[in-house]
DNA sequence: AAGAAAAAAAAA
């Protein structure tokens, strides 16, 4: 076969313009090569080691392999998809049949191993492993058998194509090649997919206009185009010009948390895992950013992803990260993206996207290429939900593209203490894979139970010894070679919280709260009442507004529309934030929304019983700053309402369904002294870990009274059972642990993607829920433009109330919203005079939010 | 009868 014939198989078409398969393969190889050329040396050298070749040779090898991804297109099944183009082949004796494989990725997997073995003396099992990575480029590592792929002339044609590409990229045999670890194969698959996406954009790589190009010219031209594209999308990350604290932040020298963090990092080598446990407000974010600056200089990083528990906290972190990156002074500027389902709606992100349209060198901005759903993590820098990162280690399509996106970077996970057993298991799996993808990980957390700290560290480096006597606040770290470091954080400002138990049953709770408020607010003051259930918060609000002027009480929970939530949050911040205009007297009634991330400061706090860590979290909003306070509210007292438990089985009411009763009871028992109740004096930060360990550890030291022993054991068993099943479920959703398949590439072919249906795999376990759009009755549902769509979306309220969910999920979403990405999953809630027109037991208004009659 | 929270079309 002459070289000319290699060009006669089509690969891509649009109308009459045909791009030969080998040209697309060439384009893809060239892009892969250019992508690798701009990666940090440490990353390249890690991959080169995996393949047992020199760093100089790696881009060439990767380019060659990437190019081969579509060799399966030179097959009867694929060529027959354009009968007009396959007809001449038929006349020349290329055989077509009805049983031809039409999925070209399967054809690649079927045909490539033999070619690699025969033409390049590749070792058998390596040939299969490599082919599998290339054949995954539609999102799935397949183990499926292909149908007919063509024999005789077809084999000769594929062989000619391979030899043609080999002459251009890799002119040697593959005999001496090392066998890469499974994570390295996954990275290869990611690189190949990304190169394929980039090279498939016709505006960047126009289809051939003549039947046979001048090869040298063609390659030079495509190389130029690929290089421009890679630099335009800023896949390269230049090293920071500024690394001094006063250059990066608004303060001149590191505080204790940051000093100890850098001390720990200095004892380890990239890739490493570092756990920073210290109180909120101790500058953990800046500590993580300082680690990024440090590792960028020392080791060279591909970028950073900062993962948070919610979309809202992600939104808030975006401008902070933009400021940090600007101060880092990256010469060519860089990409920064916001990653979550509703990122489009964020103003700051929109600004970054607009500024990329005419980016100046040195700018931090966001190119639109990365805004597609699966591409965000490929951008050098990102901020967003943890979920986006978790998808890199779940059995979902293109997980390996996400893993490639995170490879070689720094991943920061914030608020690690806040996740449940399901998500923690996903985190373990992700960390385990990233350790082998040359990624460093920083975990930011409040106090962790020691068992969890240990598991997080061992997820990165399995056999490492973790001492049991690590004392909060502290920084702990381990690197891939097994070096371990742990240091206490000393010199934080000590403080004390006085936690006061108040016995109250759910029936007399509102009255108790009212009398406490009347007594303590006699000279004025700012109070927060935190209830565990929305219903009780609503009821309390109803009572309090009869005893206080309307402008002094404010209700806040998550069952308001998005728009209203923002409004309430704004009102709360304007009054109770550190720089707020504090009223003489004011009361906020809230659920757990208030314990999330709001920087607010109350003089008085009354709360429902909650697990000890959450009580302390809530207390973080009590006397947060130093300021003058009313006489009666000078002591930092946290009033905790709890049911009677000394003489009988406590009735936790609705709280029982929010928190597990054994943890609630163990927390309550912290207050029991002999027959009586006593307050609890908590020293911050030193006294915290003993309390956490006491409630969450394996043996609960305080004596459990006789009458509670049985129920406690039952609740404990149930909780452990629930956690085990969550962990098991997460284990099924996630890839197996990296350490279990490091040398077993066959695992990749066995990953079952749940019938290719992503929906079945979730990042979080939730009760079924529904998004409702609050709509005035009679209003028409059509959306004329983007503005109207956003307006409706801002009226959404989510609920997981069983009866309501059942009612609304039984109906189809309105056809008018089917094309709207924002509203596609929503149902309208028609209201008239604050009441649902469909269900008399359901109401919505801006004062109470969504409310169910009980 | 139960908090808050995410994701969800489809990439070549
Ligand atoms: Fe393809
Ligand atoms: Fe392709």
XYZ file of N, CA, C and O in Angstrom, chain A residues 362-439:
312
model
N -0.894 37.912 31.810
C -0.845 38.182 33.244
C -2.217 38.157 33.895
O -2.331 38.098 35.103
N -3.276 38.182 33.089
C -4.638 38.185 33.639
C -5.038 36.843 34.238
O -4.625 35.792 33.754
N -5.886 36.905 35.242
C -6.581 35.721 35.709
C -7.966 35.769 35.080
O -8.703 36.718 35.306
N -8.302 34.796 34.264
C -9.609 34.815 33.601
C -10.030 33.402 33.221
O -9.312 32.441 33.504
N -11.212 33.296 32.599
C -11.810 31.980 32.358
C -12.204 31.792 30.899
O -13.177 32.370 30.434
N -11.458 30.964 30.166
C -11.786 30.695 28.760
C -13.029 29.823 28.667
O -13.201 28.904 29.458
N -13.831 30.104 27.647
C -15.117 29.413 27.572
C -14.951 27.913 27.292
O -15.845 27.135 27.620
N -13.825 27.496 26.722
C -13.663 26.074 26.411
C -13.870 25.201 27.646
O -14.421 24.109 27.566
N -13.462 25.706 28.798
C -13.524 24.899 30.020
C -14.901 24.905 30.685
O -15.082 24.244 31.695
N -15.844 25.656 30.151
C -17.126 25.764 30.843
C -18.059 24.593 30.561
O -19.093 24.476 31.198
N -17.696 23.731 29.624
C -18.523 22.547 29.393
C -18.447 21.640 30.620
O -17.487 21.671 31.374
N -19.495 20.838 30.767
C -19.691 20.108 32.012
C -18.496 19.299 32.504
O -18.167 19.307 33.687
N -17.850 18.585 31.603
C -16.794 17.680 32.062
C -15.397 18.276 31.965
O -14.410 17.584 32.177
N -15.294 19.537 31.609
C -13.977 20.091 31.314
C -13.386 20.965 32.402
O -12.216 21.327 32.337
N -14.211 21.346 33.380
C -13.778 22.341 34.358
C -12.473 22.008 35.062
O -11.604 22.865 35.220
N -12.323 20.738 35.463
C -11.122 20.376 36.222
C -9.864 20.395 35.358
O -8.757 20.325 35.869
N -10.053 20.492 34.038
C -8.877 20.528 33.161
C -8.190 21.884 33.210
O -7.005 22.004 32.910
N -8.951 22.915 33.583
C -8.362 24.250 33.688
C -7.362 24.269 34.833
O -7.516 23.566 35.824
N -6.332 25.099 34.683
C -5.255 25.096 35.677
C -5.793 25.325 37.091
O -5.412 24.624 38.020
N -6.678 26.296 37.251
C -7.180 26.584 38.592
C -8.700 26.520 38.654
O -9.370 26.990 37.735
N -9.207 25.977 39.741
C -10.653 25.875 39.890
C -11.051 25.985 41.345
O -10.273 25.709 42.263
N -12.292 26.436 41.513
C -12.907 26.520 42.827
C -14.302 25.965 42.642
O -14.930 26.226 41.623
N -14.796 25.186 43.598
C -16.154 24.695 43.427
C -16.509 23.648 44.460
O -15.873 23.566 45.518
N -17.515 22.845 44.123
C -17.976 21.857 45.086
C -17.034 20.657 45.124
O -16.362 20.334 44.139
N -17.013 20.011 46.269
C -16.256 18.780 46.414
C -16.749 17.741 45.409
O -15.976 16.959 44.859
N -18.052 17.767 45.165
C -18.654 16.774 44.274
C -17.955 16.699 42.920
O -17.803 15.630 42.340
N -17.558 17.864 42.415
C -16.898 17.910 41.110
C -15.597 17.118 41.133
O -15.225 16.500 40.140
N -14.908 17.161 42.260
C -13.660 16.408 42.382
C -13.949 14.924 42.607
O -13.268 14.060 42.058
N -14.984 14.628 43.399
C -15.312 13.233 43.686
C -15.627 12.458 42.416
O -15.348 11.270 42.318
N -16.216 13.146 41.442
C -16.584 12.471 40.197
C -15.363 11.896 39.472
O -15.505 11.096 38.556
N -14.166 12.301 39.903
C -12.945 11.752 39.308
C -12.678 10.328 39.782
O -11.877 9.617 39.183
N -13.316 9.933 40.889
C -13.053 8.595 41.417
C -14.333 7.778 41.510
O -14.392 6.781 42.213
N -15.374 8.217 40.812
C -16.624 7.448 40.777
C -16.758 6.753 39.424
O -16.159 7.170 38.436
N -17.565 5.714 39.408
C -17.766 4.963 38.164
C -18.706 5.713 37.241
O -19.850 5.291 37.024
N -18.276 6.845 36.764
C -19.090 7.621 35.831
C -18.302 7.817 34.544
O -17.077 7.712 34.544
N -19.002 8.102 33.483
C -18.334 8.304 32.192
C -17.293 9.412 32.313
O -17.535 10.432 32.949
N -16.163 9.184 31.666
C -15.079 10.177 31.636
C -14.514 10.530 33.006
O -13.959 11.612 33.174
N -14.656 9.618 33.973
C -14.013 9.888 35.271
C -12.522 10.153 35.077
O -11.926 10.962 35.775
N -11.935 9.481 34.077
C -10.478 9.597 33.890
C -10.076 10.957 33.333
O -8.943 11.385 33.539
N -11.010 11.620 32.656
C -10.707 12.991 32.218
C -10.589 13.891 33.435
O -9.691 14.730 33.545
N -11.499 13.680 34.397
C -11.432 14.468 35.633
C -10.170 14.131 36.425
O -9.528 15.013 36.980
N -9.829 12.851 36.478
C -8.635 12.454 37.218
C -7.384 13.051 36.567
O -6.483 13.542 37.257
N -7.355 13.046 35.249
C -6.248 13.688 34.537
C -6.232 15.188 34.861
O -5.171 15.794 35.024
N -7.427 15.777 34.977
C -7.503 17.190 35.338
C -6.859 17.471 36.687
O -6.190 18.482 36.862
N -7.053 16.581 37.635
C -6.499 16.789 38.982
C -5.040 16.349 39.101
O -4.335 16.763 40.029
N -4.594 15.515 38.170
C -3.243 14.947 38.280
C -2.180 16.041 38.278
O -2.269 17.005 37.518
N -1.200 15.890 39.174
C -0.081 16.836 39.196
C -0.391 18.172 39.826
O 0.432 19.078 39.801
N -1.615 18.305 40.373
C -2.007 19.584 40.971
C -1.932 19.537 42.491
O -1.464 18.574 43.084
N -2.459 20.610 43.101
C -2.750 20.602 44.529
C -4.271 20.585 44.662
O -4.960 21.425 44.067
N -4.793 19.623 45.411
C -6.222 19.586 45.687
C -6.432 19.988 47.141
O -5.833 19.405 48.043
N -7.266 20.996 47.352
C -7.578 21.430 48.712
C -9.012 21.030 49.035
O -9.930 21.347 48.270
N -9.217 20.304 50.114
C -10.576 19.981 50.553
C -10.849 20.736 51.847
O -10.172 20.516 52.848
N -11.838 21.595 51.792
C -12.160 22.419 52.957
C -13.295 21.765 53.750
O -14.088 21.005 53.201
N -13.366 22.070 55.035
C -14.452 21.605 55.902
C -14.609 20.088 55.881
O -15.721 19.566 55.797
N -13.502 19.400 55.963
C -13.517 17.937 55.865
C -14.290 17.289 57.013
O -14.836 16.194 56.871
N -14.396 17.992 58.136
C -15.144 17.449 59.278
C -16.630 17.346 58.984
O -17.360 16.676 59.699
N -17.100 18.021 57.942
C -18.541 18.172 57.752
C -19.189 17.055 56.934
O -20.380 17.098 56.695
N -18.423 16.048 56.507
C -18.996 15.073 55.591
C -19.444 13.783 56.280
O -18.875 13.381 57.284
N -20.464 13.149 55.701
C -21.000 11.919 56.284
C -20.201 10.697 55.807
O -19.275 10.820 55.005
N -20.578 9.539 56.324
C -19.819 8.316 56.052
C -19.723 8.034 54.548
O -18.683 7.585 54.056
N -20.794 8.303 53.825
C -20.798 8.051 52.376
C -19.740 8.904 51.688
O -18.910 8.414 50.923
N -19.768 10.207 51.989
C -18.833 11.100 51.304
C -17.397 10.875 51.763
O -16.469 11.010 50.976
N -17.231 10.535 53.031
C -15.874 10.295 53.523
C -15.250 9.103 52.793
O -14.085 9.131 52.410
N -16.050 8.077 52.555
C -15.522 6.930 51.824
C -15.115 7.344 50.400
O -14.080 6.935 49.885
N -15.946 8.182 49.759
C -15.581 8.676 48.427
C -14.273 9.461 48.486
O -13.432 9.361 47.589
N -14.123 10.247 49.561
C -12.897 11.033 49.721
C -11.681 10.108 49.860
O -10.657 10.330 49.221
N -11.815 9.062 50.684
C -10.709 8.105 50.816
C -10.288 7.572 49.440
O -9.118 7.504 49.106
N -11.274 7.155 48.666
C -10.964 6.564 47.361
C -10.257 7.580 46.469
O -9.266 7.271 45.801
N -10.806 8.790 46.449
C -10.217 9.833 45.601
C -8.770 10.090 46.008
O -7.866 10.128 45.168
N -8.540 10.242 47.307
C -7.200 10.515 47.805
C -6.241 9.392 47.391
O -5.117 9.638 46.966
N -6.709 8.157 47.501
C -5.871 7.021 47.150
C -5.433 7.049 45.689
O -4.278 6.762 45.361
N -6.334 7.405 44.800
C -5.981 7.502 43.380
C -5.049 8.683 43.133
O -4.075 8.575 42.380
N -5.356 9.800 43.779
C -4.553 10.999 43.519
C -3.106 10.828 43.969
O -2.196 11.380 43.351
N -2.901 10.046 45.045
C -1.535 9.823 45.511
C -0.684 9.261 44.371
O 0.493 9.568 44.248
N -1.305 8.459 43.513
C -0.569 7.838 42.406
C -0.659 8.649 41.124
O -0.183 8.224 40.082
N -1.316 9.791 41.200
C -1.420 10.677 40.030
C -0.559 11.914 40.234
O -0.761 12.922 39.573
N 0.366 11.843 41.183
C 1.285 12.952 41.411
C 0.564 14.214 41.887
O 0.933 15.331 41.556
N -0.508 14.031 42.651
C -1.277 15.156 43.182
C -1.037 15.274 44.685
O -1.071 14.275 45.397
